[in-house]
CSV table of C-alpha atoms in Angstrom, one decimal:
chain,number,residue,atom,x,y,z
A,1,UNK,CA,105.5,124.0,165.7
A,2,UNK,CA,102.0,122.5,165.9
A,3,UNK,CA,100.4,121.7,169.0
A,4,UNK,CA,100.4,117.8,170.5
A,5,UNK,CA,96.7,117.8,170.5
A,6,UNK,CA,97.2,119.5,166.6
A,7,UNK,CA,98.7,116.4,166.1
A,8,UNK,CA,96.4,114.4,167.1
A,9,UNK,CA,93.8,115.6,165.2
A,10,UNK,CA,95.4,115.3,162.5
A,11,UNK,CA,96.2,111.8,163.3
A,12,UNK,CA,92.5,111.1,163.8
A,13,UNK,CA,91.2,112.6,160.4
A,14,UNK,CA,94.4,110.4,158.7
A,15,UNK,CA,93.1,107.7,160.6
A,16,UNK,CA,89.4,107.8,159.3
A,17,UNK,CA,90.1,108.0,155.9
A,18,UNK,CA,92.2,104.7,156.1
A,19,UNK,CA,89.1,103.1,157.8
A,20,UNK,CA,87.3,104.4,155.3
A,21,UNK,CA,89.5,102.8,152.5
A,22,UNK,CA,89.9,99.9,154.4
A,23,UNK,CA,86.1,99.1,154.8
A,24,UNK,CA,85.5,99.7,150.6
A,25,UNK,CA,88.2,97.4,149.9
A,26,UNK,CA,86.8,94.8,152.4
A,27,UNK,CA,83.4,94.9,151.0
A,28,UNK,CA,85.0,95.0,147.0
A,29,UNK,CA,87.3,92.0,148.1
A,30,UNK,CA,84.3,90.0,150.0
A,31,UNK,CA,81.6,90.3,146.9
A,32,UNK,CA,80.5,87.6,144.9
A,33,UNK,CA,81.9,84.4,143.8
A,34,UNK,CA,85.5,83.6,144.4
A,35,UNK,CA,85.8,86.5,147.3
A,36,UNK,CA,87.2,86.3,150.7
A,37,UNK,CA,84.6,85.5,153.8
A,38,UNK,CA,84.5,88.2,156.4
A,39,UNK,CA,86.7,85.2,158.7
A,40,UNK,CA,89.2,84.6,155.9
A,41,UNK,CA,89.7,89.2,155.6
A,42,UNK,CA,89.4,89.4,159.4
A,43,UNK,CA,93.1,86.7,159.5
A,44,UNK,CA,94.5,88.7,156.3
A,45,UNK,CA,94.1,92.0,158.3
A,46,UNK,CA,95.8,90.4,161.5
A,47,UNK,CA,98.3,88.5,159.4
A,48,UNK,CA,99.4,91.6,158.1
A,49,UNK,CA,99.4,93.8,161.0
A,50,UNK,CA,101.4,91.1,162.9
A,51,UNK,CA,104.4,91.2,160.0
A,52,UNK,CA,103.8,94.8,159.1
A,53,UNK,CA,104.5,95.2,163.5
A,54,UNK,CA,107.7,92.6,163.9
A,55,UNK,CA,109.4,94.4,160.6
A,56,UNK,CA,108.8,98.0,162.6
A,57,UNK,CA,110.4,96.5,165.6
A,58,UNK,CA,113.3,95.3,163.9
A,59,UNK,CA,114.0,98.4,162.2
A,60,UNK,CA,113.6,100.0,165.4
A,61,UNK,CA,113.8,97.7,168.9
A,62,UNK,CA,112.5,100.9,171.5
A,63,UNK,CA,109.1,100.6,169.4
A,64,UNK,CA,108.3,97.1,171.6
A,65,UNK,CA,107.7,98.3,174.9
A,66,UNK,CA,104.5,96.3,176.2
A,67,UNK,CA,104.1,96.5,180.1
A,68,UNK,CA,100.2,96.1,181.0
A,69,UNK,CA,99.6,92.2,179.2
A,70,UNK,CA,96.4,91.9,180.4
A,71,UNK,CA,94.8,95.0,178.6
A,72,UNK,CA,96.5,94.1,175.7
A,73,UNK,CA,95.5,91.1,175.2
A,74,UNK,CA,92.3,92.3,175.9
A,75,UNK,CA,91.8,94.6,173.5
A,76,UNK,CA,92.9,92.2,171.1
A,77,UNK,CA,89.9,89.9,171.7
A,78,UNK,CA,87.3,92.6,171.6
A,79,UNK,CA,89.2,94.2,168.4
A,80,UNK,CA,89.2,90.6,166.7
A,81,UNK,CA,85.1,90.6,167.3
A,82,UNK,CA,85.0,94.2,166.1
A,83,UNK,CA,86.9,93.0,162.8
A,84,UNK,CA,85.5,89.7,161.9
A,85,UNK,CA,81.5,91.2,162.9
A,86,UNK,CA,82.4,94.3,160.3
A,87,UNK,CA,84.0,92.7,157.7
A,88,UNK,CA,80.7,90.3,158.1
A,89,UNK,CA,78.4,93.7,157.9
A,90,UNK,CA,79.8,94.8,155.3
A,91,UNK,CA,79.8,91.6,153.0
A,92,UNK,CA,76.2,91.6,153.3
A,93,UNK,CA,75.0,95.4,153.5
A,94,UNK,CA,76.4,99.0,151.2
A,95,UNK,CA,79.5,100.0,152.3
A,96,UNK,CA,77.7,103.8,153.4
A,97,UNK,CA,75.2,101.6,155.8
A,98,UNK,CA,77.7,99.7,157.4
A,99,UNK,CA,79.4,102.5,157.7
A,100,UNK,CA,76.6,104.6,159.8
A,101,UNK,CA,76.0,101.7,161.9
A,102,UNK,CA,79.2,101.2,162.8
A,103,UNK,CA,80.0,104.3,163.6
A,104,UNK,CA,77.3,104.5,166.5
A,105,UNK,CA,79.9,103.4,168.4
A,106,UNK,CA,81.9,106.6,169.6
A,107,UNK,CA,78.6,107.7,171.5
A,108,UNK,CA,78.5,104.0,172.8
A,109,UNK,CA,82.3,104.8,174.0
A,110,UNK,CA,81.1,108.1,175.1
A,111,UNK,CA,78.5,106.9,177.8
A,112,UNK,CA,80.8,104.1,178.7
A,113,UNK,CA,83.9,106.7,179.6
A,114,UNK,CA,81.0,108.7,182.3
A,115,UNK,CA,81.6,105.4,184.5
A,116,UNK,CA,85.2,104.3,183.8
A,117,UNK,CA,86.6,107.9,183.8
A,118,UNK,CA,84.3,109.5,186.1
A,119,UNK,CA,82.1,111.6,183.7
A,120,UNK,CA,79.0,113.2,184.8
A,121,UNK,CA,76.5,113.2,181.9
A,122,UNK,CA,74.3,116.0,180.5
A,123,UNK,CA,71.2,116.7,178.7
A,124,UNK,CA,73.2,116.7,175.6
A,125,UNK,CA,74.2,113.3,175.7
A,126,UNK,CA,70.2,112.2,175.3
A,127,UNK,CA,69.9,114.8,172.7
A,128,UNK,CA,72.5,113.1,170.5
A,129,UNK,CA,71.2,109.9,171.0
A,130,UNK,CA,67.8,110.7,169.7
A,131,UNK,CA,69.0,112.5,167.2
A,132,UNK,CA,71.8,109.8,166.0
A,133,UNK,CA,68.3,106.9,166.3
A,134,UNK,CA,67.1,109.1,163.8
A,135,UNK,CA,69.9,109.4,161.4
A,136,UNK,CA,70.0,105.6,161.8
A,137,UNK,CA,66.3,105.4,160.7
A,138,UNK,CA,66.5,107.8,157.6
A,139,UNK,CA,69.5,105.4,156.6
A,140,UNK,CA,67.9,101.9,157.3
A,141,UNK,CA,64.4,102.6,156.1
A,142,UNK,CA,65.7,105.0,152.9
A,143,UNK,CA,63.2,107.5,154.2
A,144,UNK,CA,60.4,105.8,155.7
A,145,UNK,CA,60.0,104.2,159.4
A,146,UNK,CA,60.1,100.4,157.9
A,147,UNK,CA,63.6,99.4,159.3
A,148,UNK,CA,65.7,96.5,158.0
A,149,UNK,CA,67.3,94.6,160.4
A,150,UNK,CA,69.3,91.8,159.1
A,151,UNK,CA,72.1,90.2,159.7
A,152,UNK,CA,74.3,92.7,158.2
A,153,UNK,CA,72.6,94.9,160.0
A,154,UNK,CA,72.9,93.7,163.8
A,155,UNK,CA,76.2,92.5,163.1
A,156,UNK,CA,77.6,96.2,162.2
A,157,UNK,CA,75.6,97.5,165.4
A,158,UNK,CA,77.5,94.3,167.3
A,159,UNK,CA,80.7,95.9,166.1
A,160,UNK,CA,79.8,98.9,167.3
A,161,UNK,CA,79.5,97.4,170.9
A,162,UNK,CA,82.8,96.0,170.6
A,163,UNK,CA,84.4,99.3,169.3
A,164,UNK,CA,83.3,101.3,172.0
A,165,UNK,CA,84.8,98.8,174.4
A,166,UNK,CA,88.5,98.5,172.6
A,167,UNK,CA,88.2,102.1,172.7
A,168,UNK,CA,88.0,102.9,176.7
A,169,UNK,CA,90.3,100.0,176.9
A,170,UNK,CA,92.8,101.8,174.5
A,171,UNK,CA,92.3,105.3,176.4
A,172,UNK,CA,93.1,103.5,179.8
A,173,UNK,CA,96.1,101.9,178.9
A,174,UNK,CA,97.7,105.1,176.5
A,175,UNK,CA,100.0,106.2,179.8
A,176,UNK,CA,101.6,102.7,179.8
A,177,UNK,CA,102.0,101.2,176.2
A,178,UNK,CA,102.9,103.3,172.7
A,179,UNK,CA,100.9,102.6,169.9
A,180,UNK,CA,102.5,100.3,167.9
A,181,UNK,CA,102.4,97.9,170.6
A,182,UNK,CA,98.8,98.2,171.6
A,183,UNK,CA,98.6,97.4,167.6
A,184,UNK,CA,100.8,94.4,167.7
A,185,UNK,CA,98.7,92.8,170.8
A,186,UNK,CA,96.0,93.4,169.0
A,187,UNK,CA,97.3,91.5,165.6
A,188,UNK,CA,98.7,88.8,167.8
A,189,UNK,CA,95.6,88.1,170.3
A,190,UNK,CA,92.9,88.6,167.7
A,191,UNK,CA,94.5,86.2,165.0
A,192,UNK,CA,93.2,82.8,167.2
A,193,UNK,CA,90.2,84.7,168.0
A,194,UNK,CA,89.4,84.4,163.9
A,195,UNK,CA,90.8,81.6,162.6
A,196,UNK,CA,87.7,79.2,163.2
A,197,UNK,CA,85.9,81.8,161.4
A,198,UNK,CA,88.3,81.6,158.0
A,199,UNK,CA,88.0,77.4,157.6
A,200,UNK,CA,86.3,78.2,153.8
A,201,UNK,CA,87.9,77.7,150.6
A,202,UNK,CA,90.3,80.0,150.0
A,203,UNK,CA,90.4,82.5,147.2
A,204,UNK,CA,93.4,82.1,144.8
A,205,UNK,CA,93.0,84.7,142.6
A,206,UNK,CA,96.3,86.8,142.8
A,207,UNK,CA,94.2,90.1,142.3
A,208,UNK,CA,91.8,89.1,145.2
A,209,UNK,CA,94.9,89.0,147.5
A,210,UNK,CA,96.5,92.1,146.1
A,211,UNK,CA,93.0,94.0,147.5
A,212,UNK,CA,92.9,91.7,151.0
A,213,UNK,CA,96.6,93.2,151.7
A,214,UNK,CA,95.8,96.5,150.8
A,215,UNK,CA,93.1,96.0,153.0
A,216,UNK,CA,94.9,94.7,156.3
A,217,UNK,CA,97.7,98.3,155.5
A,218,UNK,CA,95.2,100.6,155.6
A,219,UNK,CA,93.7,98.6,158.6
A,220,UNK,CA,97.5,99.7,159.9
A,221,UNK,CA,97.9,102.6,159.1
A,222,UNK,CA,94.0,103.9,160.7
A,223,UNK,CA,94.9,101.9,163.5
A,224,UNK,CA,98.0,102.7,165.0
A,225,UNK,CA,97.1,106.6,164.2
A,226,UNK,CA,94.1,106.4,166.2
A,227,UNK,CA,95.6,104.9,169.2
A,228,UNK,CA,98.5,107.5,169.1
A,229,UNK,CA,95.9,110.0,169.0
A,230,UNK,CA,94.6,108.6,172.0
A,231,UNK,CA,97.3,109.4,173.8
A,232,UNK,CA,96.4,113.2,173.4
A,233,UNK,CA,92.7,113.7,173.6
A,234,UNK,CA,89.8,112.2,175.6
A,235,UNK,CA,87.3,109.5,174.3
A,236,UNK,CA,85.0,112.4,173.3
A,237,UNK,CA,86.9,114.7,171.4
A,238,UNK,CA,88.7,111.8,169.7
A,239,UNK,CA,85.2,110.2,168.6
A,240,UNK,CA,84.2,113.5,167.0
A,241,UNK,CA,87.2,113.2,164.6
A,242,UNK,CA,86.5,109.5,163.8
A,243,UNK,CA,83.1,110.6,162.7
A,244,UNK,CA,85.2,111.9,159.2
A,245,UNK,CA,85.0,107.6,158.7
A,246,UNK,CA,81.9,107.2,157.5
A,247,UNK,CA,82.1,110.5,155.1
A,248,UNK,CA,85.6,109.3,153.7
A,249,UNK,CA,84.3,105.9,153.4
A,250,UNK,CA,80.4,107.1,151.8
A,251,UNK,CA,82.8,109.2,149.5
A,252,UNK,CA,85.1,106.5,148.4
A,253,UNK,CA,82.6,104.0,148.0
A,254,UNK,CA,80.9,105.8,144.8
A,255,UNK,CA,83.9,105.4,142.8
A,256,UNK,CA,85.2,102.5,144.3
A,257,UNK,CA,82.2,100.0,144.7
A,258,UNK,CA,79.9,102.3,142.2
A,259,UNK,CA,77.1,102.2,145.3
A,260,UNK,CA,74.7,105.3,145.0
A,261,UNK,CA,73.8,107.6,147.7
A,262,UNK,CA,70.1,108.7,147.8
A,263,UNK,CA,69.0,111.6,149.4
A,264,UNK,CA,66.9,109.9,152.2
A,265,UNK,CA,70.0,107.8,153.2
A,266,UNK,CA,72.1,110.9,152.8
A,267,UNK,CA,70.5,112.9,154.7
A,268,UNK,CA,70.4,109.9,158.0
A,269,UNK,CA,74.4,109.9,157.4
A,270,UNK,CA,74.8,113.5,157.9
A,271,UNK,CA,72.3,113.8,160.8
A,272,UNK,CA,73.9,110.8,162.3
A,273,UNK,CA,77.6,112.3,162.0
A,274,UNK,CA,76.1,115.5,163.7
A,275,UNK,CA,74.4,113.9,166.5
A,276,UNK,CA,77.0,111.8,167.2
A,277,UNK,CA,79.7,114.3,167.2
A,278,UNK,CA,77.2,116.5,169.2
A,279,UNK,CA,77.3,114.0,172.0
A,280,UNK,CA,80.6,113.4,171.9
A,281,UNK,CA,81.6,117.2,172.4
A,282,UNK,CA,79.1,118.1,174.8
A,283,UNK,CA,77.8,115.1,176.3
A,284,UNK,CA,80.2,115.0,179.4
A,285,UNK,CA,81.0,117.8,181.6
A,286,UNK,CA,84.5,119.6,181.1
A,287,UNK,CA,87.0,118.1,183.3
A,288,UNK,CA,87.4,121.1,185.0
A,289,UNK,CA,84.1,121.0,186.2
A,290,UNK,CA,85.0,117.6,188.4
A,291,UNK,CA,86.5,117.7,191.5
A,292,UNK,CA,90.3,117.0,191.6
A,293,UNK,CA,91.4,114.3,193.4
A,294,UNK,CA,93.0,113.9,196.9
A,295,UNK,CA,96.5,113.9,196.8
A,296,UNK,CA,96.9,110.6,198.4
A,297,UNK,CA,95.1,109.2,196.0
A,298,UNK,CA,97.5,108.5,192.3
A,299,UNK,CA,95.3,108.6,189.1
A,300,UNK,CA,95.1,104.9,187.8
């Protein structure tokens, strides 16, 4: 029988290849005339994730177990930014960029885990950074040191931000609430959160909305196997998984979206995946390395 933290893992490499289809369909579905507006996707996603949720929870009632509201709700705001300031990225910028930008944000998570869960950083952690600045660089500039910083752009590294903050959030509240109500909270608290962002014309094409819903399932399905995973391995280790997203979703975007990969920008994706994965490994002392607690003192 495979290990819990085999599981995981597993989880975590499911999980970043439904990201990864997830962020091609959203930029396929957003793209010209007659497409949805990164506001209009972001309430599609919730919409579905909220129906997809209260179907699971009728099938099976001992899935609903939510006990710490105030997390949950908010790591439904901060995931609703995340959503509605990607789906904006990625309207406006390749699917691959987006991508790298976005995924900045486990190292983001990484240094913001050293003060919530006690981590004492390391050389390494610098290292990555510089190295992942880099990979960021190659990518944005297609080889040379002129960057483009648009809205696209900031908006994807604004996502970031937010991701790394739903993330400690999710780690912290793990030993409390299962995943598919941490999903849920998120659907439900993040749908108000978008809505004045979705007050466009709608699109009423049938095959628009066919690729919006396929969209907000594979939202689901990363989703809720990430924060399951969550419940087994540390912000770190978890992030270096995730860092699969942007290769699944670089891969899937040739066919898909028929965007081309050059060798510059290539070459800042897979320097960026290693740097950030790097950090994530190694840029936090083992936990055995930190003094255990007092035993008067309960973990929170």
């Amino acid at each position: 029988m495979p290990s819990s933290r085999a599981v995981a893992r597993a989880q975590l490499a499911g999980s970043a290849v439904a990201f990864g289809l997830m962020a091609v369909l959203a930029r396929k579905v957003s793209r010209g005339a007659g497409g949805f507006t990164a506001g209009q996707l972001s309430v599609v996603r919730f919409a579905v994730g909220v129906l997809v949720s209260l179907v699971l929870f009728r099938v099976d009632r001992t899935l609903y177990r939510p006990h710490d509201y105030g997390r949950l709700i908010a790591r439904g705001i901060s995931g609703a930014f995340v959503v509605v300031l990607y789906f904006w990225a990625l309207a406006r910028i390749p699917a691959a960029e987006a991508g790298m930008l976005y995924n900045l944000f486990p190292v983001i998570a990484t240094v913001v885990s050293i003060a919530v869960f006690g981590e004492r950083p390391t050389i390494h952690l610098a290292l990555a950074l510089a190295a992942a600045t880099a990979g960021v660089a190659l990518v944005l500039g297609d080889g040379s040191l002129r960057l483009r910083m648009g809205i696209g752009e900031l908006s994807a590294v604004a996502a970031a931000v937010f991701a790394a903050t739903s993330a400690n959030i999710i780690r912290g509240m793990r030993g409390t609430d299962n995943a598919p109500t941490i999903f849920f909270f998120f659907c439900l608290a993040g749908l108000p959160v978008v809505l004045p962002f979705a007050f466009d014309p709608w699109p009423t094409a049938p095959a628009a909305w066919a690729v919006a819903t396929c969209t907000g399932l594979a939202a689901f399905v990363g989703q809720v196997l990430m924060t399951h995973a969550y419940g087994e391995l540390s912000v770190g280790e978890a992030a270096v998984w995730l860092q699969l997203t942007p290769i699944a979703q670089m891969a899937l975007a040739v066919p898909l979206l028929g965007e081309p990969v050059r060798p510059p920008a290539l070459a800042g994706i897979l320097l960026g995946v290693a740097a950030v994965a790097y950090g994530t490994v190694l840029g936090h002392r083992p936990a055995g390395r930190r003094r255990a607690p007092t035993p008067s003192a309960p973990p929170s």
